[in-house]
Amino acid sequence: MSAPEGRDRRAIPQRSSRWASRAADLLARARLTPNQLSVGSVLVSVAGAGALLASADAPAGARAALLIVAAVCAPVRLLLNMLDGMLAVEKGLRSPTGELFNEVPDRIADVVFLAAAGYAAGMPALGWTAASLALLTAYVRTLGAAQGVGNFFDGPMAKPRRMWVLVVACLVSPFEPVLGDGRGAALAVGLALISVGSSVTVVVRLQRIASALRGSAGGTP
C-alpha cells in the first residue's frame, strides 16, 4: 500500500466553475490582490462574530436578523478564501508574503467566529474549545508541510465544514422555541459537533502525516 501524499492546495470543486473564474477575472481587473481578499475575509468574520455577540441578549426578532447576518458572513468568508487563492495561483498574483496572509487571517477568522458563537450560546468555554481545536487542526496540517510531505486536508471537520455547521446552527437558532429548546441550544450543539469533529480531524491528519513520513523513510517506524 502506497504512502499517502499531501497537497499544496485544498480541493475545492467550485474553483473550476465558470462563475468562480469570472469572479476572479473581475477581481484581477479591479487590481485587487490576494492579500487584500485575505484581510477582507477577516473583516467579514469580525462582522459575523459581532452579529453573533449582539444576538446573545437581543429580542427574538432582532436576534433572528443578527443570526441571519452571521449565517451569511460564514460562506462569504469561505468565498473570499477561495478567491484569494485563485488570484494568487490562477491569475499569477502571488506575493512574497502570500503564505502569511493565506494562513494568519484564516486562523483569526476561525477564532473570532467560534468564540463569538460560544458567547451567543451562553457557553463561552465551549466556543473557546471549538476555536482552540480548529487552530489545532490547522497546526497539524502545517506540520505535514513543514516535514516535507505536504498539507493533509483530511478529516470530518476541516474549515469549510466548520463554517457550514455554524451556518446551519445560526439558521436553526430562531426556531428553538418551536423545537422546545432553550435559547442557544442550536449553537451549543453546533459547537459541540465542531469540537468533536475537529478532535477526530486532528487524529486523522496526524495518522496520515505519520504514514507519509514512514513511507518517505522506507517504512521505518
PDB file of N, CA and C in Angstrom, residues 104-172:
ATOM      1  N   VAL A 104      -2.577  33.268   8.418  1.00  0.00           N
ATOM      2  CA  VAL A 104      -2.908  34.025   9.630  1.00  0.00           C
ATOM      3  C   VAL A 104      -4.345  34.538   9.643  1.00  0.00           C
ATOM      4  N   PRO A 105      -4.842  35.172   8.571  1.00  0.00           N
ATOM      5  CA  PRO A 105      -6.234  35.624   8.599  1.00  0.00           C
ATOM      6  C   PRO A 105      -7.229  34.490   8.804  1.00  0.00           C
ATOM      7  N   ASP A 106      -6.939  33.316   8.230  1.00  0.00           N
ATOM      8  CA  ASP A 106      -7.821  32.168   8.424  1.00  0.00           C
ATOM      9  C   ASP A 106      -7.927  31.792   9.901  1.00  0.00           C
ATOM     10  N   ARG A 107      -6.803  31.805  10.591  1.00  0.00           N
ATOM     11  CA  ARG A 107      -6.816  31.425  12.000  1.00  0.00           C
ATOM     12  C   ARG A 107      -7.572  32.464  12.831  1.00  0.00           C
ATOM     13  N   ILE A 108      -7.375  33.739  12.509  1.00  0.00           N
ATOM     14  CA  ILE A 108      -8.106  34.791  13.218  1.00  0.00           C
ATOM     15  C   ILE A 108      -9.607  34.629  12.989  1.00  0.00           C
ATOM     16  N   ALA A 109      -9.983  34.363  11.732  1.00  0.00           N
ATOM     17  CA  ALA A 109     -11.398  34.218  11.392  1.00  0.00           C
ATOM     18  C   ALA A 109     -12.033  33.057  12.149  1.00  0.00           C
ATOM     19  N   ASP A 110     -11.332  31.932  12.222  1.00  0.00           N
ATOM     20  CA  ASP A 110     -11.861  30.779  12.962  1.00  0.00           C
ATOM     21  C   ASP A 110     -12.109  31.134  14.428  1.00  0.00           C
ATOM     22  N   VAL A 111     -11.117  31.777  15.032  1.00  0.00           N
ATOM     23  CA  VAL A 111     -11.222  32.069  16.462  1.00  0.00           C
ATOM     24  C   VAL A 111     -12.365  33.032  16.753  1.00  0.00           C
ATOM     25  N   VAL A 112     -12.448  34.130  15.988  1.00  0.00           N
ATOM     26  CA  VAL A 112     -13.485  35.118  16.304  1.00  0.00           C
ATOM     27  C   VAL A 112     -14.879  34.552  16.064  1.00  0.00           C
ATOM     28  N   PHE A 113     -15.053  33.779  15.002  1.00  0.00           N
ATOM     29  CA  PHE A 113     -16.353  33.200  14.701  1.00  0.00           C
ATOM     30  C   PHE A 113     -16.781  32.210  15.785  1.00  0.00           C
ATOM     31  N   LEU A 114     -15.914  31.269  16.112  1.00  0.00           N
ATOM     32  CA  LEU A 114     -16.295  30.195  17.026  1.00  0.00           C
ATOM     33  C   LEU A 114     -16.385  30.678  18.471  1.00  0.00           C
ATOM     34  N   ALA A 115     -15.458  31.546  18.865  1.00  0.00           N
ATOM     35  CA  ALA A 115     -15.533  32.084  20.220  1.00  0.00           C
ATOM     36  C   ALA A 115     -16.808  32.908  20.397  1.00  0.00           C
ATOM     37  N   ALA A 116     -17.140  33.723  19.385  1.00  0.00           N
ATOM     38  CA  ALA A 116     -18.363  34.530  19.459  1.00  0.00           C
ATOM     39  C   ALA A 116     -19.602  33.647  19.524  1.00  0.00           C
ATOM     40  N   ALA A 117     -19.596  32.541  18.794  1.00  0.00           N
ATOM     41  CA  ALA A 117     -20.728  31.614  18.836  1.00  0.00           C
ATOM     42  C   ALA A 117     -20.899  31.041  20.244  1.00  0.00           C
ATOM     43  N   GLY A 118     -19.788  30.823  20.935  1.00  0.00           N
ATOM     44  CA  GLY A 118     -19.876  30.334  22.305  1.00  0.00           C
ATOM     45  C   GLY A 118     -20.546  31.331  23.227  1.00  0.00           C
ATOM     46  N   TYR A 119     -20.192  32.603  23.085  1.00  0.00           N
ATOM     47  CA  TYR A 119     -20.836  33.631  23.908  1.00  0.00           C
ATOM     48  C   TYR A 119     -22.310  33.780  23.533  1.00  0.00           C
ATOM     49  N   ALA A 120     -22.621  33.666  22.233  1.00  0.00           N
ATOM     50  CA  ALA A 120     -24.016  33.762  21.798  1.00  0.00           C
ATOM     51  C   ALA A 120     -24.848  32.612  22.339  1.00  0.00           C
ATOM     52  N   ALA A 121     -24.212  31.459  22.531  1.00  0.00           N
ATOM     53  CA  ALA A 121     -24.912  30.295  23.064  1.00  0.00           C
ATOM     54  C   ALA A 121     -24.987  30.313  24.583  1.00  0.00           C
ATOM     55  N   GLY A 122     -24.311  31.285  25.206  1.00  0.00           N
ATOM     56  CA  GLY A 122     -24.246  31.309  26.665  1.00  0.00           C
ATOM     57  C   GLY A 122     -23.274  30.290  27.227  1.00  0.00           C
ATOM     58  N   MET A 123     -22.356  29.788  26.369  1.00  0.00           N
ATOM     59  CA  MET A 123     -21.381  28.782  26.784  1.00  0.00           C
ATOM     60  C   MET A 123     -20.011  29.169  26.221  1.00  0.00           C
ATOM     61  N   PRO A 124     -19.413  30.241  26.763  1.00  0.00           N
ATOM     62  CA  PRO A 124     -18.141  30.718  26.212  1.00  0.00           C
ATOM     63  C   PRO A 124     -17.031  29.671  26.223  1.00  0.00           C
ATOM     64  N   ALA A 125     -17.015  28.820  27.242  1.00  0.00           N
ATOM     65  CA  ALA A 125     -15.967  27.797  27.304  1.00  0.00           C
ATOM     66  C   ALA A 125     -16.052  26.853  26.114  1.00  0.00           C
ATOM     67  N   LEU A 126     -17.270  26.519  25.698  1.00  0.00           N
ATOM     68  CA  LEU A 126     -17.450  25.641  24.550  1.00  0.00           C
ATOM     69  C   LEU A 126     -16.982  26.334  23.269  1.00  0.00           C
ATOM     70  N   GLY A 127     -17.259  27.625  23.164  1.00  0.00           N
ATOM     71  CA  GLY A 127     -16.799  28.369  22.000  1.00  0.00           C
ATOM     72  C   GLY A 127     -15.285  28.409  21.912  1.00  0.00           C
ATOM     73  N   TRP A 128     -14.637  28.663  23.031  1.00  0.00           N
ATOM     74  CA  TRP A 128     -13.178  28.710  23.024  1.00  0.00           C
ATOM     75  C   TRP A 128     -12.572  27.330  22.797  1.00  0.00           C
ATOM     76  N   THR A 129     -13.256  26.300  23.268  1.00  0.00           N
ATOM     77  CA  THR A 129     -12.787  24.931  23.000  1.00  0.00           C
ATOM     78  C   THR A 129     -12.831  24.641  21.516  1.00  0.00           C
ATOM     79  N   ALA A 130     -13.954  24.970  20.866  1.00  0.00           N
ATOM     80  CA  ALA A 130     -14.076  24.758  19.422  1.00  0.00           C
ATOM     81  C   ALA A 130     -13.034  25.562  18.664  1.00  0.00           C
ATOM     82  N   ALA A 131     -12.805  26.809  19.095  1.00  0.00           N
ATOM     83  CA  ALA A 131     -11.814  27.660  18.433  1.00  0.00           C
ATOM     84  C   ALA A 131     -10.407  27.083  18.585  1.00  0.00           C
ATOM     85  N   SER A 132     -10.086  26.605  19.771  1.00  0.00           N
ATOM     86  CA  SER A 132      -8.756  26.040  20.018  1.00  0.00           C
ATOM     87  C   SER A 132      -8.522  24.791  19.185  1.00  0.00           C
ATOM     88  N   LEU A 133      -9.544  23.946  19.095  1.00  0.00           N
ATOM     89  CA  LEU A 133      -9.404  22.720  18.314  1.00  0.00           C
ATOM     90  C   LEU A 133      -9.324  23.026  16.823  1.00  0.00           C
ATOM     91  N   ALA A 134     -10.028  24.075  16.382  1.00  0.00           N
ATOM     92  CA  ALA A 134      -9.910  24.494  14.983  1.00  0.00           C
ATOM     93  C   ALA A 134      -8.483  24.932  14.676  1.00  0.00           C
ATOM     94  N   LEU A 135      -7.877  25.683  15.593  1.00  0.00           N
ATOM     95  CA  LEU A 135      -6.482  26.081  15.428  1.00  0.00           C
ATOM     96  C   LEU A 135      -5.563  24.863  15.376  1.00  0.00           C
ATOM     97  N   LEU A 136      -5.876  23.856  16.194  1.00  0.00           N
ATOM     98  CA  LEU A 136      -5.038  22.662  16.237  1.00  0.00           C
ATOM     99  C   LEU A 136      -5.103  21.890  14.926  1.00  0.00           C
ATOM    100  N   THR A 137      -6.278  21.835  14.292  1.00  0.00           N
ATOM    101  CA  THR A 137      -6.357  21.138  13.002  1.00  0.00           C
ATOM    102  C   THR A 137      -5.444  21.807  11.975  1.00  0.00           C
ATOM    103  N   ALA A 138      -5.435  23.135  11.968  1.00  0.00           N
ATOM    104  CA  ALA A 138      -4.584  23.862  11.024  1.00  0.00           C
ATOM    105  C   ALA A 138      -3.108  23.678  11.373  1.00  0.00           C
ATOM    106  N   TYR A 139      -2.797  23.688  12.667  1.00  0.00           N
ATOM    107  CA  TYR A 139      -1.405  23.500  13.087  1.00  0.00           C
ATOM    108  C   TYR A 139      -0.877  22.143  12.644  1.00  0.00           C
ATOM    109  N   VAL A 140      -1.684  21.113  12.854  1.00  0.00           N
ATOM    110  CA  VAL A 140      -1.259  19.771  12.463  1.00  0.00           C
ATOM    111  C   VAL A 140      -1.082  19.690  10.943  1.00  0.00           C
ATOM    112  N   ARG A 141      -1.998  20.312  10.194  1.00  0.00           N
ATOM    113  CA  ARG A 141      -1.863  20.317   8.732  1.00  0.00           C
ATOM    114  C   ARG A 141      -0.536  20.934   8.307  1.00  0.00           C
ATOM    115  N   THR A 142      -0.161  22.066   8.916  1.00  0.00           N
ATOM    116  CA  THR A 142       1.084  22.718   8.535  1.00  0.00           C
ATOM    117  C   THR A 142       2.310  21.920   8.976  1.00  0.00           C
ATOM    118  N   LEU A 143       2.147  21.064   9.983  1.00  0.00           N
ATOM    119  CA  LEU A 143       3.255  20.192  10.377  1.00  0.00           C
ATOM    120  C   LEU A 143       3.660  19.278   9.227  1.00  0.00           C
ATOM    121  N   GLY A 144       2.646  18.762   8.517  1.00  0.00           N
ATOM    122  CA  GLY A 144       2.947  17.901   7.376  1.00  0.00           C
ATOM    123  C   GLY A 144       3.742  18.645   6.325  1.00  0.00           C
ATOM    124  N   ALA A 145       3.332  19.878   6.031  1.00  0.00           N
ATOM    125  CA  ALA A 145       4.053  20.674   5.044  1.00  0.00           C
ATOM    126  C   ALA A 145       5.470  20.971   5.519  1.00  0.00           C
ATOM    127  N   ALA A 146       5.610  21.277   6.810  1.00  0.00           N
ATOM    128  CA  ALA A 146       6.931  21.580   7.358  1.00  0.00           C
ATOM    129  C   ALA A 146       7.854  20.362   7.310  1.00  0.00           C
ATOM    130  N   GLN A 147       7.265  19.165   7.398  1.00  0.00           N
ATOM    131  CA  GLN A 147       8.054  17.936   7.348  1.00  0.00           C
ATOM    132  C   GLN A 147       8.298  17.452   5.925  1.00  0.00           C
ATOM    133  N   GLY A 148       7.795  18.194   4.952  1.00  0.00           N
ATOM    134  CA  GLY A 148       8.069  17.867   3.559  1.00  0.00           C
ATOM    135  C   GLY A 148       7.134  16.866   2.916  1.00  0.00           C
ATOM    136  N   VAL A 149       5.993  16.547   3.578  1.00  0.00           N
ATOM    137  CA  VAL A 149       5.064  15.576   2.982  1.00  0.00           C
ATOM    138  C   VAL A 149       3.770  16.247   2.516  1.00  0.00           C
ATOM    139  N   GLY A 150       3.728  17.564   2.545  1.00  0.00           N
ATOM    140  CA  GLY A 150       2.576  18.280   2.035  1.00  0.00           C
ATOM    141  C   GLY A 150       1.495  18.522   3.074  1.00  0.00           C
ATOM    142  N   ASN A 151       0.467  19.216   2.654  1.00  0.00           N
ATOM    143  CA  ASN A 151      -0.678  19.514   3.518  1.00  0.00           C
ATOM    144  C   ASN A 151      -1.717  18.404   3.404  1.00  0.00           C
ATOM    145  N   PHE A 152      -2.184  17.940   4.543  1.00  0.00           N
ATOM    146  CA  PHE A 152      -3.274  16.968   4.563  1.00  0.00           C
ATOM    147  C   PHE A 152      -4.539  17.682   5.045  1.00  0.00           C
ATOM    148  N   PHE A 153      -5.511  17.735   4.163  1.00  0.00           N
ATOM    149  CA  PHE A 153      -6.768  18.409   4.480  1.00  0.00           C
ATOM    150  C   PHE A 153      -7.847  17.417   4.904  1.00  0.00           C
ATOM    151  N   ASP A 154      -7.417  16.182   5.204  1.00  0.00           N
ATOM    152  CA  ASP A 154      -8.351  15.120   5.566  1.00  0.00           C
ATOM    153  C   ASP A 154      -9.046  15.409   6.896  1.00  0.00           C
ATOM    154  N   GLY A 155     -10.103  14.649   7.145  1.00  0.00           N
ATOM    155  CA  GLY A 155     -10.810  14.747   8.423  1.00  0.00           C
ATOM    156  C   GLY A 155     -12.218  15.272   8.245  1.00  0.00           C
ATOM    157  N   PRO A 156     -13.092  14.926   9.189  1.00  0.00           N
ATOM    158  CA  PRO A 156     -14.509  15.286   9.057  1.00  0.00           C
ATOM    159  C   PRO A 156     -14.830  16.750   9.346  1.00  0.00           C
ATOM    160  N   MET A 157     -13.893  17.514   9.915  1.00  0.00           N
ATOM    161  CA  MET A 157     -14.246  18.882  10.305  1.00  0.00           C
ATOM    162  C   MET A 157     -13.148  19.866   9.895  1.00  0.00           C
ATOM    163  N   ALA A 158     -12.878  19.881   8.584  1.00  0.00           N
ATOM    164  CA  ALA A 158     -11.971  20.888   8.040  1.00  0.00           C
ATOM    165  C   ALA A 158     -12.692  22.233   8.012  1.00  0.00           C
ATOM    166  N   LYS A 159     -11.986  23.282   7.629  1.00  0.00           N
ATOM    167  CA  LYS A 159     -12.528  24.645   7.687  1.00  0.00           C
ATOM    168  C   LYS A 159     -13.895  24.802   7.023  1.00  0.00           C
ATOM    169  N   PRO A 160     -14.090  24.337   5.778  1.00  0.00           N
ATOM    170  CA  PRO A 160     -15.406  24.543   5.159  1.00  0.00           C
ATOM    171  C   PRO A 160     -16.540  23.908   5.950  1.00  0.00           C
ATOM    172  N   ARG A 161     -16.325  22.710   6.464  1.00  0.00           N
ATOM    173  CA  ARG A 161     -17.385  22.045   7.217  1.00  0.00           C
ATOM    174  C   ARG A 161     -17.657  22.728   8.543  1.00  0.00           C
ATOM    175  N   ARG A 162     -16.612  23.272   9.173  1.00  0.00           N
ATOM    176  CA  ARG A 162     -16.842  24.034  10.408  1.00  0.00           C
ATOM    177  C   ARG A 162     -17.781  25.202  10.140  1.00  0.00           C
ATOM    178  N   MET A 163     -17.515  25.900   9.060  1.00  0.00           N
ATOM    179  CA  MET A 163     -18.336  27.069   8.754  1.00  0.00           C
ATOM    180  C   MET A 163     -19.766  26.675   8.387  1.00  0.00           C
ATOM    181  N   TRP A 164     -19.936  25.570   7.659  1.00  0.00           N
ATOM    182  CA  TRP A 164     -21.286  25.173   7.279  1.00  0.00           C
ATOM    183  C   TRP A 164     -22.082  24.651   8.466  1.00  0.00           C
ATOM    184  N   VAL A 165     -21.409  23.997   9.401  1.00  0.00           N
ATOM    185  CA  VAL A 165     -22.098  23.597  10.643  1.00  0.00           C
ATOM    186  C   VAL A 165     -22.565  24.845  11.383  1.00  0.00           C
ATOM    187  N   LEU A 166     -21.725  25.863  11.407  1.00  0.00           N
ATOM    188  CA  LEU A 166     -22.093  27.109  12.076  1.00  0.00           C
ATOM    189  C   LEU A 166     -23.261  27.787  11.359  1.00  0.00           C
ATOM    190  N   VAL A 167     -23.257  27.750  10.032  1.00  0.00           N
ATOM    191  CA  VAL A 167     -24.365  28.328   9.265  1.00  0.00           C
ATOM    192  C   VAL A 167     -25.680  27.653   9.634  1.00  0.00           C
ATOM    193  N   VAL A 168     -25.678  26.328   9.646  1.00  0.00           N
ATOM    194  CA  VAL A 168     -26.904  25.579   9.980  1.00  0.00           C
ATOM    195  C   VAL A 168     -27.360  25.916  11.399  1.00  0.00           C
ATOM    196  N   ALA A 169     -26.410  25.982  12.335  1.00  0.00           N
ATOM    197  CA  ALA A 169     -26.760  26.292  13.721  1.00  0.00           C
ATOM    198  C   ALA A 169     -27.389  27.681  13.832  1.00  0.00           C
ATOM    199  N   CYS A 170     -26.839  28.648  13.077  1.00  0.00           N
ATOM    200  CA  CYS A 170     -27.394  30.011  13.103  1.00  0.00           C
ATOM    201  C   CYS A 170     -28.816  30.033  12.547  1.00  0.00           C
ATOM    202  N   LEU A 171     -29.033  29.311  11.464  1.00  0.00           N
ATOM    203  CA  LEU A 171     -30.347  29.327  10.819  1.00  0.00           C
ATOM    204  C   LEU A 171     -31.400  28.560  11.614  1.00  0.00           C
ATOM    205  N   VAL A 172     -30.972  27.566  12.376  1.00  0.00           N
ATOM    206  CA  VAL A 172     -31.909  26.796  13.204  1.00  0.00           C
ATOM    207  C   VAL A 172     -32.241  27.547  14.490  1.00  0.00           C
TER     208      VAL A 172
END
